[in-house]
PDB file of C-alpha atoms and ligand atoms in Angstrom:
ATOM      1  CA  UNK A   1    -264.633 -50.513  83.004  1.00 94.00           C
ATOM      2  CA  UNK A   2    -261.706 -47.871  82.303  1.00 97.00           C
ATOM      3  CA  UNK A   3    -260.766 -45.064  83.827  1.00 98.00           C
ATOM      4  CA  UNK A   4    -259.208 -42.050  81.610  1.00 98.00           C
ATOM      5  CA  UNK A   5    -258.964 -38.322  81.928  1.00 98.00           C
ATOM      6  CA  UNK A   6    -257.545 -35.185  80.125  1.00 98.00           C
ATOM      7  CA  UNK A   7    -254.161 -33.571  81.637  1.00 97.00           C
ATOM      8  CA  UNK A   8    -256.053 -31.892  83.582  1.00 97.00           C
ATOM      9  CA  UNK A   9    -257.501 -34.557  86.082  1.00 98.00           C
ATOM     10  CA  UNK A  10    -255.159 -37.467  86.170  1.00 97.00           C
ATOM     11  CA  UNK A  11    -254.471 -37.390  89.868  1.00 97.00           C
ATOM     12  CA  UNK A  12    -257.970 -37.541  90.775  1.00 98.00           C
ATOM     13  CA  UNK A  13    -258.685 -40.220  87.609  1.00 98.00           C
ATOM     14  CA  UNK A  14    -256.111 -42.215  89.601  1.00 98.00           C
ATOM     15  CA  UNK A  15    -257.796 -42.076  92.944  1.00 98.00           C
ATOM     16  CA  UNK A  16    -261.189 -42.642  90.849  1.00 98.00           C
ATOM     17  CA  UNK A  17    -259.526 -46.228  89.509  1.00 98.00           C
ATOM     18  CA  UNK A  18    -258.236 -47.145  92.525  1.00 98.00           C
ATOM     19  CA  UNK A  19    -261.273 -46.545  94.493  1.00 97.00           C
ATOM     20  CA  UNK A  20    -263.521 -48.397  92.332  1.00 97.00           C
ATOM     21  CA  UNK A  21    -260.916 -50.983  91.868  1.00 96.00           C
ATOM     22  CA  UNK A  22    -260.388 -50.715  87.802  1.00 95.00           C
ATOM     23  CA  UNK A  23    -258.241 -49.745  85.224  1.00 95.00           C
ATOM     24  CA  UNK A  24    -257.012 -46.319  84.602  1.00 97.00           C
ATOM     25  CA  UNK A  25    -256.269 -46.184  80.550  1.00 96.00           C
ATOM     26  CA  UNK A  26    -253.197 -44.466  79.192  1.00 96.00           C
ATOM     27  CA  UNK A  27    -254.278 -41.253  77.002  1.00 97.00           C
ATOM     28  CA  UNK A  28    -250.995 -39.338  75.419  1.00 97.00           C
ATOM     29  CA  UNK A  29    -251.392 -35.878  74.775  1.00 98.00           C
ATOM     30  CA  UNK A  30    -249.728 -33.409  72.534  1.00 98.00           C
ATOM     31  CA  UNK A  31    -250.546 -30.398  69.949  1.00 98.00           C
ATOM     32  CA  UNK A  32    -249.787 -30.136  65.792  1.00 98.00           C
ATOM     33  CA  UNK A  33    -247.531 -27.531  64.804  1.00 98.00           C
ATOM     34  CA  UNK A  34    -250.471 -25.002  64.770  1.00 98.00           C
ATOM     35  CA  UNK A  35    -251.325 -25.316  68.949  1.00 97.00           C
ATOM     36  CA  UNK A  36    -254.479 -27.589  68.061  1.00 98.00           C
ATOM     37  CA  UNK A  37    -254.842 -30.357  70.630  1.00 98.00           C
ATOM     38  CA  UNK A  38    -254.223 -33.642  69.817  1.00 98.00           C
ATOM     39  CA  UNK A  39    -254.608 -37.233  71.902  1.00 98.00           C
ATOM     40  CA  UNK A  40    -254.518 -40.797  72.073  1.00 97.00           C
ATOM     41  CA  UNK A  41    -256.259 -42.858  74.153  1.00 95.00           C
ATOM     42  CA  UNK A  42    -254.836 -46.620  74.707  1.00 91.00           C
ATOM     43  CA  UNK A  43    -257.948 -49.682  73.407  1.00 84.00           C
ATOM     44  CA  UNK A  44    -260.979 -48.372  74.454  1.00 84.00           C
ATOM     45  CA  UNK A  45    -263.053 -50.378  76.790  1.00 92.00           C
ATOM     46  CA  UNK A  46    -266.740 -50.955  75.932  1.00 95.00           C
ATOM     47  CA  UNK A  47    -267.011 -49.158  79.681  1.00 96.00           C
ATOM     48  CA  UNK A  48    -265.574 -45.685  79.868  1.00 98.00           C
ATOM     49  CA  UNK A  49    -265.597 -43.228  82.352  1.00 98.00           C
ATOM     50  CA  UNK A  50    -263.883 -39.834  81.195  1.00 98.00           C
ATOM     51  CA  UNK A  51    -262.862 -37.416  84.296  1.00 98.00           C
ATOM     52  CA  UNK A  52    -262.032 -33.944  83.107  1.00 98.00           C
ATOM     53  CA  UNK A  53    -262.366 -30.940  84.756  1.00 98.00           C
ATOM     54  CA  UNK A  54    -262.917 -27.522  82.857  1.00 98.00           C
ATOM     55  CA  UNK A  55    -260.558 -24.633  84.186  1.00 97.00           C
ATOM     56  CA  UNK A  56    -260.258 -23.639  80.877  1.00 97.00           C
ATOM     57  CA  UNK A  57    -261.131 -23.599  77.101  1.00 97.00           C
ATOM     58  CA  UNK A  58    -257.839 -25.859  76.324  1.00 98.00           C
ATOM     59  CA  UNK A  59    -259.343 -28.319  79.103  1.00 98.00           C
ATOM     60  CA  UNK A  60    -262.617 -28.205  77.351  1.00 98.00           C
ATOM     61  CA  UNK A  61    -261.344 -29.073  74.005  1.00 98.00           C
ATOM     62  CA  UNK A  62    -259.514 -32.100  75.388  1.00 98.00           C
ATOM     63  CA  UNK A  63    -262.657 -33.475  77.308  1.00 98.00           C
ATOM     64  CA  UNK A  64    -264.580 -32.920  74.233  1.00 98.00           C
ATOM     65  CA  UNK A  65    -261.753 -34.798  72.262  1.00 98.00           C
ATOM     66  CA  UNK A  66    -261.057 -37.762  74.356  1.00 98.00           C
ATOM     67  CA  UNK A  67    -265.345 -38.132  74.762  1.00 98.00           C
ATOM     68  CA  UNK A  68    -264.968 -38.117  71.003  1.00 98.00           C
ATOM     69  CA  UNK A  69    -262.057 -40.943  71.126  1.00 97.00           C
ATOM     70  CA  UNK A  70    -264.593 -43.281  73.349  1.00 97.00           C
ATOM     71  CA  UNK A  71    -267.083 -43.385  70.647  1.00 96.00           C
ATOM     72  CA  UNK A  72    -267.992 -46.941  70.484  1.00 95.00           C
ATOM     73  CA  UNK A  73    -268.035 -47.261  74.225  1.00 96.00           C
ATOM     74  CA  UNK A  74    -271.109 -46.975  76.878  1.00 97.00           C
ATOM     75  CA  UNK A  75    -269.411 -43.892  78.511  1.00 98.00           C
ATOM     76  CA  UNK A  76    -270.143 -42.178  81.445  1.00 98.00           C
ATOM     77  CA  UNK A  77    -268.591 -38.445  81.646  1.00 98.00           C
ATOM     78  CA  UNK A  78    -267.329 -37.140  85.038  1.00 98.00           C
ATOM     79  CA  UNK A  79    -267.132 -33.410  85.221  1.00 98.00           C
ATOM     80  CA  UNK A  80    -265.362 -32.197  88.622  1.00 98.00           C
ATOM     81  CA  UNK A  81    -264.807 -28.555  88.044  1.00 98.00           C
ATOM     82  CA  UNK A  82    -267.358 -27.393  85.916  1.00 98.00           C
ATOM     83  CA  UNK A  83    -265.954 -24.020  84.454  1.00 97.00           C
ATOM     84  CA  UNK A  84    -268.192 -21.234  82.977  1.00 96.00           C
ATOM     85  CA  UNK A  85    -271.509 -22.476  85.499  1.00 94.00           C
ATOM     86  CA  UNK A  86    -270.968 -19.053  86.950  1.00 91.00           C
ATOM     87  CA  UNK A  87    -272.527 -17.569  84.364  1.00 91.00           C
ATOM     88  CA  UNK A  88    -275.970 -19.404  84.726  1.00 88.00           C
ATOM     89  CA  UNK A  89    -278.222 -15.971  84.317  1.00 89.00           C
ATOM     90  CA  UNK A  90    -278.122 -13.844  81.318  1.00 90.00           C
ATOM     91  CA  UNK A  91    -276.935 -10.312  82.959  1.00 89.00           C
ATOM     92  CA  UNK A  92    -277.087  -8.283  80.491  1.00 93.00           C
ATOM     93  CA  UNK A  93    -278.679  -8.021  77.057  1.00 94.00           C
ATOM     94  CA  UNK A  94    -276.518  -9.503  74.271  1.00 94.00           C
ATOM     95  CA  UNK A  95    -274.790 -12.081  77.171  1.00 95.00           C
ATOM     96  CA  UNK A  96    -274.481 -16.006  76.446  1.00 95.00           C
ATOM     97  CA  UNK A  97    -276.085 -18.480  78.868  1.00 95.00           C
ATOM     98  CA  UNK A  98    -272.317 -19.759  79.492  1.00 96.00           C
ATOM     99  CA  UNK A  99    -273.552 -22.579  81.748  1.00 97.00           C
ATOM    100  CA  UNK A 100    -275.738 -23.835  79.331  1.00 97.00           C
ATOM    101  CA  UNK A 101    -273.422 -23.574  76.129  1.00 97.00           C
ATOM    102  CA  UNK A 102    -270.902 -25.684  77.908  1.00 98.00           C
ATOM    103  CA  UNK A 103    -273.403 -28.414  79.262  1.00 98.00           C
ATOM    104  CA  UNK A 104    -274.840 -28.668  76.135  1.00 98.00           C
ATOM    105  CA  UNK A 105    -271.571 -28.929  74.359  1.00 98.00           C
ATOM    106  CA  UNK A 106    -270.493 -31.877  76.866  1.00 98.00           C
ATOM    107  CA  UNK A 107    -274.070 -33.791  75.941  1.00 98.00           C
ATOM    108  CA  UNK A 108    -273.018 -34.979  72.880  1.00 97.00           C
ATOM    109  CA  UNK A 109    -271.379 -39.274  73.031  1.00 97.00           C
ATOM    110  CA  UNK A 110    -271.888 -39.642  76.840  1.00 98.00           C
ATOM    111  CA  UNK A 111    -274.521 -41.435  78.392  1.00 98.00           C
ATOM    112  CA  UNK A 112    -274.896 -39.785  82.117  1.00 98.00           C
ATOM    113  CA  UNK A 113    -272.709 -36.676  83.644  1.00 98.00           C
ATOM    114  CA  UNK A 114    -271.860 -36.381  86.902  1.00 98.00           C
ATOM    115  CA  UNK A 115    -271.011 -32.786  88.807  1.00 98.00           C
ATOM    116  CA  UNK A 116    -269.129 -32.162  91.911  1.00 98.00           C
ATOM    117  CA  UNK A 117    -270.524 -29.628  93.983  1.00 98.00           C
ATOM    118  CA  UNK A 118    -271.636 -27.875  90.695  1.00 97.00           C
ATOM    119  CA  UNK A 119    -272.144 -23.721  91.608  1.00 91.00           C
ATOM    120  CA  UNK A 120    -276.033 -23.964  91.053  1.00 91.00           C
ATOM    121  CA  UNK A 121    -277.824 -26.839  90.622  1.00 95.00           C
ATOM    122  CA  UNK A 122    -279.945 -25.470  88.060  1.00 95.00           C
ATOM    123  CA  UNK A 123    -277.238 -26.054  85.588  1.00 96.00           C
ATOM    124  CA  UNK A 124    -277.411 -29.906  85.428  1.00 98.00           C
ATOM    125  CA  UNK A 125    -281.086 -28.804  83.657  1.00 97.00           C
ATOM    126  CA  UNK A 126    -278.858 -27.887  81.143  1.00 97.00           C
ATOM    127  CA  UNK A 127    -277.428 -31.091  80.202  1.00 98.00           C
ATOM    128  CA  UNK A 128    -278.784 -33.710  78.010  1.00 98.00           C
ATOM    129  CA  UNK A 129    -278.491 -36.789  79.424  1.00 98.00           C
ATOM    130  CA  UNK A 130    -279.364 -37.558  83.089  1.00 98.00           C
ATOM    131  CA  UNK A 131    -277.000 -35.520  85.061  1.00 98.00           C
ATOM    132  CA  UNK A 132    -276.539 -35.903  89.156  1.00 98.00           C
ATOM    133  CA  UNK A 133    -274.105 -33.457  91.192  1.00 98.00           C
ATOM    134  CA  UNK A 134    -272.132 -35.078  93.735  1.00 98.00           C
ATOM    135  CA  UNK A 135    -270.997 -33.546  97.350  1.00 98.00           C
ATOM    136  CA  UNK A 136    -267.849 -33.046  99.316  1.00 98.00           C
ATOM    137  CA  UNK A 137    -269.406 -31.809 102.127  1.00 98.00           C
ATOM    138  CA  UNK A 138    -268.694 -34.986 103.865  1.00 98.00           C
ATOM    139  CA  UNK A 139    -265.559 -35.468 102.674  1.00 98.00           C
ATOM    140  CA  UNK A 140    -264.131 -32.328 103.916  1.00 98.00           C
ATOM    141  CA  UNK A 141    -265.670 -33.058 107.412  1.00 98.00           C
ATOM    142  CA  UNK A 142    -263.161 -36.021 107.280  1.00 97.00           C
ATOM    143  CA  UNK A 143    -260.319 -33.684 106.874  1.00 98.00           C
ATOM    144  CA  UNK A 144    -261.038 -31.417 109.090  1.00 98.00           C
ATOM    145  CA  UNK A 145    -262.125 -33.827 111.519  1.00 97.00           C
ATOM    146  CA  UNK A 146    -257.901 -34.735 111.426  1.00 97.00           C
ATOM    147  CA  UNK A 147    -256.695 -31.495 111.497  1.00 96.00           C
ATOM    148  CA  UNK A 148    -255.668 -29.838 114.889  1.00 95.00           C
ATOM    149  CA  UNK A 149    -258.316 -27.987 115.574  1.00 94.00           C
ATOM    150  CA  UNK A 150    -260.433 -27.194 118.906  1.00 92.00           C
ATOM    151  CA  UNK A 151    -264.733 -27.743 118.057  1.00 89.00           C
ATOM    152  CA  UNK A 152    -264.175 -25.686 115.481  1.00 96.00           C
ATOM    153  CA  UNK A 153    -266.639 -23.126 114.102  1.00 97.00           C
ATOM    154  CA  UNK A 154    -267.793 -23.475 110.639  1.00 98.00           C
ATOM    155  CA  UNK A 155    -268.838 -20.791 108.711  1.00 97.00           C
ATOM    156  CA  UNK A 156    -270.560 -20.350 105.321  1.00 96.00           C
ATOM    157  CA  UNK A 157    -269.126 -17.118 103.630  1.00 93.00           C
ATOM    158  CA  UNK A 158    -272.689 -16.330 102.957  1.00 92.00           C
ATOM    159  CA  UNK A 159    -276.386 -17.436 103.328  1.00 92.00           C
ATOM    160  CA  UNK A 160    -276.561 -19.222  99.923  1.00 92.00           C
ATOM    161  CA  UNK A 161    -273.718 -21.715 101.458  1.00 94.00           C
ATOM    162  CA  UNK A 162    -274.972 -21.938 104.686  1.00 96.00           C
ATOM    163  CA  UNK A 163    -276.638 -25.346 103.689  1.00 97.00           C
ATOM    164  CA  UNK A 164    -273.289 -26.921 102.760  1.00 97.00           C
ATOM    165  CA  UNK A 165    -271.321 -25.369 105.892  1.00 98.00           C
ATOM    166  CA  UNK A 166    -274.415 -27.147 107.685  1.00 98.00           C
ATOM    167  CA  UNK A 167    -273.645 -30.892 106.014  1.00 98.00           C
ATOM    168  CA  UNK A 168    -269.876 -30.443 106.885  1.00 98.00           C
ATOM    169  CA  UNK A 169    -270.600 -29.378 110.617  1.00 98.00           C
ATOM    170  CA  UNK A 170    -272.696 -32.525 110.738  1.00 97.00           C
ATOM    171  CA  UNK A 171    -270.086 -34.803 109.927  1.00 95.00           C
ATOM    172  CA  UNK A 172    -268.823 -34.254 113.134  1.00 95.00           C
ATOM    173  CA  UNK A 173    -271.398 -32.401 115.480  1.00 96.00           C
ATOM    174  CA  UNK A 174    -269.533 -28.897 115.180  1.00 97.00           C
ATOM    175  CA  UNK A 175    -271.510 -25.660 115.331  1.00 97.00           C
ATOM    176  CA  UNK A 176    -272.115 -23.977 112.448  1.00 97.00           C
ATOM    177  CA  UNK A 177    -273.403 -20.568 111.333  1.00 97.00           C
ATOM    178  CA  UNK A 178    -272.907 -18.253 107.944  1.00 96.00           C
ATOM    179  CA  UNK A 179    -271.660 -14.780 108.062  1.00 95.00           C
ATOM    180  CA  UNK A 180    -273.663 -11.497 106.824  1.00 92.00           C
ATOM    181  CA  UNK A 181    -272.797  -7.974 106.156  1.00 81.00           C
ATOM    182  CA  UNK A 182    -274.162  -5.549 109.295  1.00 79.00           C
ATOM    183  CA  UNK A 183    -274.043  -2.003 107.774  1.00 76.00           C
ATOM    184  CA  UNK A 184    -272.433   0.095 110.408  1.00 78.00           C
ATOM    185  CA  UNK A 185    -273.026   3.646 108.684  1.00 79.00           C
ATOM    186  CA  UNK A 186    -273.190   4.848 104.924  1.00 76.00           C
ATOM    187  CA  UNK A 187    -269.357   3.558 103.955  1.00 74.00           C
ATOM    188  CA  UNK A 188    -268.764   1.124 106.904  1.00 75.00           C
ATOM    189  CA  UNK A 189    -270.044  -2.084 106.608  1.00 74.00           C
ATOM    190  CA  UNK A 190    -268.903  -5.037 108.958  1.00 79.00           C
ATOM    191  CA  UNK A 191    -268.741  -8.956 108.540  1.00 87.00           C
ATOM    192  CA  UNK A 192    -269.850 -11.183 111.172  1.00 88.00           C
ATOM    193  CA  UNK A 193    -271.313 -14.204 112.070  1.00 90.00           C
ATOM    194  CA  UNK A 194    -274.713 -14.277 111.888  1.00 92.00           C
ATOM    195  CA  UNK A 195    -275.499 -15.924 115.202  1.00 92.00           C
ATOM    196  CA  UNK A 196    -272.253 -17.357 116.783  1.00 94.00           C
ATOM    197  CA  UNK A 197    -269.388 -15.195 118.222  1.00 93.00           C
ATOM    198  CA  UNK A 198    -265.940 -16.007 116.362  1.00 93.00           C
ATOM    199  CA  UNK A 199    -263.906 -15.031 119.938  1.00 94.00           C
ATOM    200  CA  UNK A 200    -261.563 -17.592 120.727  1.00 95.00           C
ATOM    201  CA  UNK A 201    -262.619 -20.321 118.375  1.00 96.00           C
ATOM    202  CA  UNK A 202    -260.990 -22.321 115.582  1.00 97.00           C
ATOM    203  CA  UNK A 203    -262.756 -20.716 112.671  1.00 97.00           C
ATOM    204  CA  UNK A 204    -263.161 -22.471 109.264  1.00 97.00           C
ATOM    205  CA  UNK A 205    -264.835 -21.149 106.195  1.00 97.00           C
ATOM    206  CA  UNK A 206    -266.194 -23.549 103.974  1.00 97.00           C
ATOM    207  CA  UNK A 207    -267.419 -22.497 100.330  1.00 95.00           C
ATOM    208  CA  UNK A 208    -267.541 -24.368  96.715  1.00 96.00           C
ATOM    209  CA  UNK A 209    -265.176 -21.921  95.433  1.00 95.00           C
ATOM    210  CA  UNK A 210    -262.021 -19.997  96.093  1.00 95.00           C
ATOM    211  CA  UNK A 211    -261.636 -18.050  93.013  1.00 94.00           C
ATOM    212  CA  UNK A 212    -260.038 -14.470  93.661  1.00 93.00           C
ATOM    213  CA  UNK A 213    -260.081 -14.945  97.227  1.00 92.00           C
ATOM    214  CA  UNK A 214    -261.532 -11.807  97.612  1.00 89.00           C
ATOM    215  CA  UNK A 215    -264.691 -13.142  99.729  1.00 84.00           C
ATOM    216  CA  UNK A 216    -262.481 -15.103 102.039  1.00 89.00           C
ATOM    217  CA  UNK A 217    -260.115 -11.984 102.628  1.00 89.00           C
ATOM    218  CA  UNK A 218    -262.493  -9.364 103.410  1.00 86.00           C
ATOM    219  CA  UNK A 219    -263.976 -12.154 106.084  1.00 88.00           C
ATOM    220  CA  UNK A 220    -260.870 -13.258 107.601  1.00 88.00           C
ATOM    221  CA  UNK A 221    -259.530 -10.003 108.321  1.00 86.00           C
ATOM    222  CA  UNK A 222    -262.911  -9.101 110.036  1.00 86.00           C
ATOM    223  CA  UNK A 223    -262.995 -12.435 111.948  1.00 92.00           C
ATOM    224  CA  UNK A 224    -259.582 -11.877 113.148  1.00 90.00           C
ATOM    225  CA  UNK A 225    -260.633  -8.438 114.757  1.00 89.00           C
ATOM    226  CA  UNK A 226    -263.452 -10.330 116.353  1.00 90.00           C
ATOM    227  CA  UNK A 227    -261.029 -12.580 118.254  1.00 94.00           C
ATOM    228  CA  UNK A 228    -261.004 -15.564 116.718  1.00 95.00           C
ATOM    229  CA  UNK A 229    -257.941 -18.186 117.533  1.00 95.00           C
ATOM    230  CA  UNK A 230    -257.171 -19.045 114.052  1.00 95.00           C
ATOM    231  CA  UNK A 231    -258.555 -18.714 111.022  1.00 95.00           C
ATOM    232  CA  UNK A 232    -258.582 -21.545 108.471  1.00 96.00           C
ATOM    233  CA  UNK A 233    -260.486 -22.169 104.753  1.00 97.00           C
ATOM    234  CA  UNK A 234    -261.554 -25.355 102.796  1.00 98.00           C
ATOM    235  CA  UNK A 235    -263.280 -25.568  99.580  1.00 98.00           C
ATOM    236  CA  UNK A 236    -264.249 -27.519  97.011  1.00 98.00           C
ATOM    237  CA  UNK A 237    -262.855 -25.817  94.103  1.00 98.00           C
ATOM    238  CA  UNK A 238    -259.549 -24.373  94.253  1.00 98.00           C
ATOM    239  CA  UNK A 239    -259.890 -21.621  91.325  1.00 97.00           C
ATOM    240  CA  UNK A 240    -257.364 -19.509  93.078  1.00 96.00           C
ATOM    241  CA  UNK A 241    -256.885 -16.833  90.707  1.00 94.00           C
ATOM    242  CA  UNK A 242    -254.714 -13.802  90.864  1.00 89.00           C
ATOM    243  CA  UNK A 243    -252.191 -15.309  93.113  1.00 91.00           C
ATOM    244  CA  UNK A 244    -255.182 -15.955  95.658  1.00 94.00           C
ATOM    245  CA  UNK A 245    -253.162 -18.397  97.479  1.00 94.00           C
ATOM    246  CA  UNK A 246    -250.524 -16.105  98.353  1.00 92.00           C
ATOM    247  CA  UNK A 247    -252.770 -13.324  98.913  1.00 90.00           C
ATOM    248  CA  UNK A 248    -254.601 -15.086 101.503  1.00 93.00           C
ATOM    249  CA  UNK A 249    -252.291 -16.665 103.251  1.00 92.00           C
ATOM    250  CA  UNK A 250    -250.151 -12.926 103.593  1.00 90.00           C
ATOM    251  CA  UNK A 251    -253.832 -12.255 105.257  1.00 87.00           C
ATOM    252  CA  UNK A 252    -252.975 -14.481 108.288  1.00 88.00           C
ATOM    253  CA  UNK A 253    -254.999 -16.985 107.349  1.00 94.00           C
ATOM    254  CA  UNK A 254    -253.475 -20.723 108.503  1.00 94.00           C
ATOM    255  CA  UNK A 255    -254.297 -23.041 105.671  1.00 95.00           C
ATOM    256  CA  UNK A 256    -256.089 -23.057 102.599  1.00 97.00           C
ATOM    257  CA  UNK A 257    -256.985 -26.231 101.640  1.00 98.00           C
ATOM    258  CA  UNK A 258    -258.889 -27.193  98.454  1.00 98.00           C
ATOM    259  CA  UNK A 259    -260.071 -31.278  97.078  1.00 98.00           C
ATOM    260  CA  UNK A 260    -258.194 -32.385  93.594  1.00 98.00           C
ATOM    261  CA  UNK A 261    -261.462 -31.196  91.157  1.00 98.00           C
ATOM    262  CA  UNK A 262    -258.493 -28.752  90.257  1.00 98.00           C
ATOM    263  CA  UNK A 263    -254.928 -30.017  90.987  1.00 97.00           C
ATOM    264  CA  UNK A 264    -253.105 -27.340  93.222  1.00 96.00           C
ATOM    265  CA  UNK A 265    -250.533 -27.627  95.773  1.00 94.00           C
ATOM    266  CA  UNK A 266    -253.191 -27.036  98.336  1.00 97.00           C
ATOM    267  CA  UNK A 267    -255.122 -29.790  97.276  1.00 98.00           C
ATOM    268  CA  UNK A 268    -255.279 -31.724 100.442  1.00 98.00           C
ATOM    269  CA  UNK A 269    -258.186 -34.344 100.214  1.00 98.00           C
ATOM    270  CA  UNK A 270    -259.900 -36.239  97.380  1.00 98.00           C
ATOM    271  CA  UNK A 271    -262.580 -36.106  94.996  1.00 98.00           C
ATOM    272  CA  UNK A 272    -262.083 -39.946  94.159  1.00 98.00           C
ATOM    273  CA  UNK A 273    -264.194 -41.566  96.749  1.00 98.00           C
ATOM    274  CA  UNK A 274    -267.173 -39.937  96.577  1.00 98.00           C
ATOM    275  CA  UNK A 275    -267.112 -39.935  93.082  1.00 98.00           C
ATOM    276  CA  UNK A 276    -266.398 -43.651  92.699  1.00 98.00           C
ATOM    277  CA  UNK A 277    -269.222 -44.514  95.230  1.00 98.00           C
ATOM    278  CA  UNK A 278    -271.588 -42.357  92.747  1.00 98.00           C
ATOM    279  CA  UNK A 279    -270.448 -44.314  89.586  1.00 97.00           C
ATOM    280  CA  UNK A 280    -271.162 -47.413  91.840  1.00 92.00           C
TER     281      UNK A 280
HETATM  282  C1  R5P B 301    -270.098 -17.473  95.179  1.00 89.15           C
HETATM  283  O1  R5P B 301    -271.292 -17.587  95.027  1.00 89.15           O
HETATM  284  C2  R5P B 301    -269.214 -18.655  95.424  1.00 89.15           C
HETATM  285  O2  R5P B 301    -269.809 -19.581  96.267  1.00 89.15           O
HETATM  286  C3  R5P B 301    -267.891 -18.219  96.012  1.00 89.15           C
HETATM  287  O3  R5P B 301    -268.144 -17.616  97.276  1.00 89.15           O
HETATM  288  C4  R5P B 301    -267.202 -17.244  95.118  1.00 89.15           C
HETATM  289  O4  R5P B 301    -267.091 -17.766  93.822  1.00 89.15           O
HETATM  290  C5  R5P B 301    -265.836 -16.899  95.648  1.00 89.15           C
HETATM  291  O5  R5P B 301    -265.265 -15.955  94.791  1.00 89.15           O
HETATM  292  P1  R5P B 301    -263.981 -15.129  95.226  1.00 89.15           P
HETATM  293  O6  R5P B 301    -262.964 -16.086  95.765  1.00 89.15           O
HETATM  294  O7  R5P B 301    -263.541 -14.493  93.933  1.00 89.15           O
HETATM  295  O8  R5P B 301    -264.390 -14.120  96.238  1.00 89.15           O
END
């Protein structure tokens, strides 16, 4: 079996390889004259297993090329950001089914997809071969179980990812709860956990995505006023657009921490294991 990705997920390709104790194949990449992609992928393997996350339409043309390069091969297509799922639901009249056009697209010369922490699960429907999402909930209990932090309380940023703030609390036996909007009068609204006070804990926010930071800001700054000790964040998927990083952190918020499905300087823990024991 080989191991190759796009430019876009070599670091976590690497830890992919390692993990599963294989081969990760050299791919060069470069562009013609005219800013069309172009790559080269070392001898195929009559295994593959392509790793390429999608931040972007450049990203998706070089997944769709290098899937295109393994023809020949039995390959298996690994997917750890999956840009564009946001938009699972048409909206609006006249709107694409993003989510669907992309998973479609990605069908096409692989054999099986897999996800990580994909933003609905409905998507992998989508998809044309058998498709399984894979989560970092435990692998983010890990990290924080090494981080300097007191029983820590973690909280979903909302109900719909109070599940997944539930599976990293269990990791380690830590209370969790999600936080909901109390509306305090006709313009004030207020943010707060839904059952467990914030004062004087070591608060965490888990979530798939940071993407404007926006959620995380307006809850931090609430949580703060409530009294809690520090405030920290991990998610899956560090999107962080807009200069979200820097925004947050100017928020008084200790550490931002994302995995390497997107490779940031806040990426802190890896995909790779949990992948490689789902390819195994
Ligand atoms: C929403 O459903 C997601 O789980 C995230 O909470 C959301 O994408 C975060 O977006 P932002 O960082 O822009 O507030």
């Amino acid at each position: 079996m080989l191991v190759v990705s796009t430019e876009y997920s070599q670091i976590l390709a690497a830890h992919v390889a390692h993990a599963m104790d294989c081969q990760l194949g050299g791919v060069r990449f470069t562009r013609f004259p005219d800013g069309e992609h172009y790559l080269r992928m070392d001898t195929p393997h009559e295994e593959m297993v392509v790793v390429g996350s999608v931040p972007d339409s450049d990203a998706m043309i070089q997944l769709l090329l290098l899937i295109d390069a393994c023809e020949g091969s039995e390959c298996t297509l690994v997917v750890p950001y999956l840009g564009y799922a946001r938009q699972d639901k048409k909206f609006n009249a006249g709107e694409p089914l993003s989510a669907r056009a992309i998973a479609r697209a990605l069908s096409t010369g692989v054999s099986r997809i897999f996800t990580v922490n994909v933003h609905d699960k409905a998507v992998l429907s989508h998809f044309k071969v058998p498709a399984r999402d894979i989560s970092l909930a435990g692998e983010i209990g890990r990290y924080l179980s090494l981080q300097p932090l007191e029983d820590p309380l973690i909280l979903a940023p909302d109900d719909g990812a109070a599940a997944f703030a539930s599976q990293v609390a269990a990791t380690c036996g830590w209370q969790h709860d999600h936080l909901e909007k109390v509306r305090i009068s006709g313009d004030e609204v207020r943010i707060e956990p839904k059952n467990i006070e914030a004062k004087d804990r070591d608060v965490v926010i888990v979530d798939d995505i940071i993407s404007t930071g926006g959620t995380l800001a307006t809850s931090s700054a609430m949580l703060h006023a409530q009294g809690a000790r520090s405030l920290s964040s991990v998610c899956v998927h560090g999107v962080l657009a807009e200069g979200a990083y820097i925004r947050l952190l100017a928020k008084g918020i200790r550490e931002v921490t994302c995995s390497d499905t997107l490779e940031r300087a806040c990426s802190r823990y890896t995909a790779g294991n949990a992948i490689a024991e789902a390819l195994r």
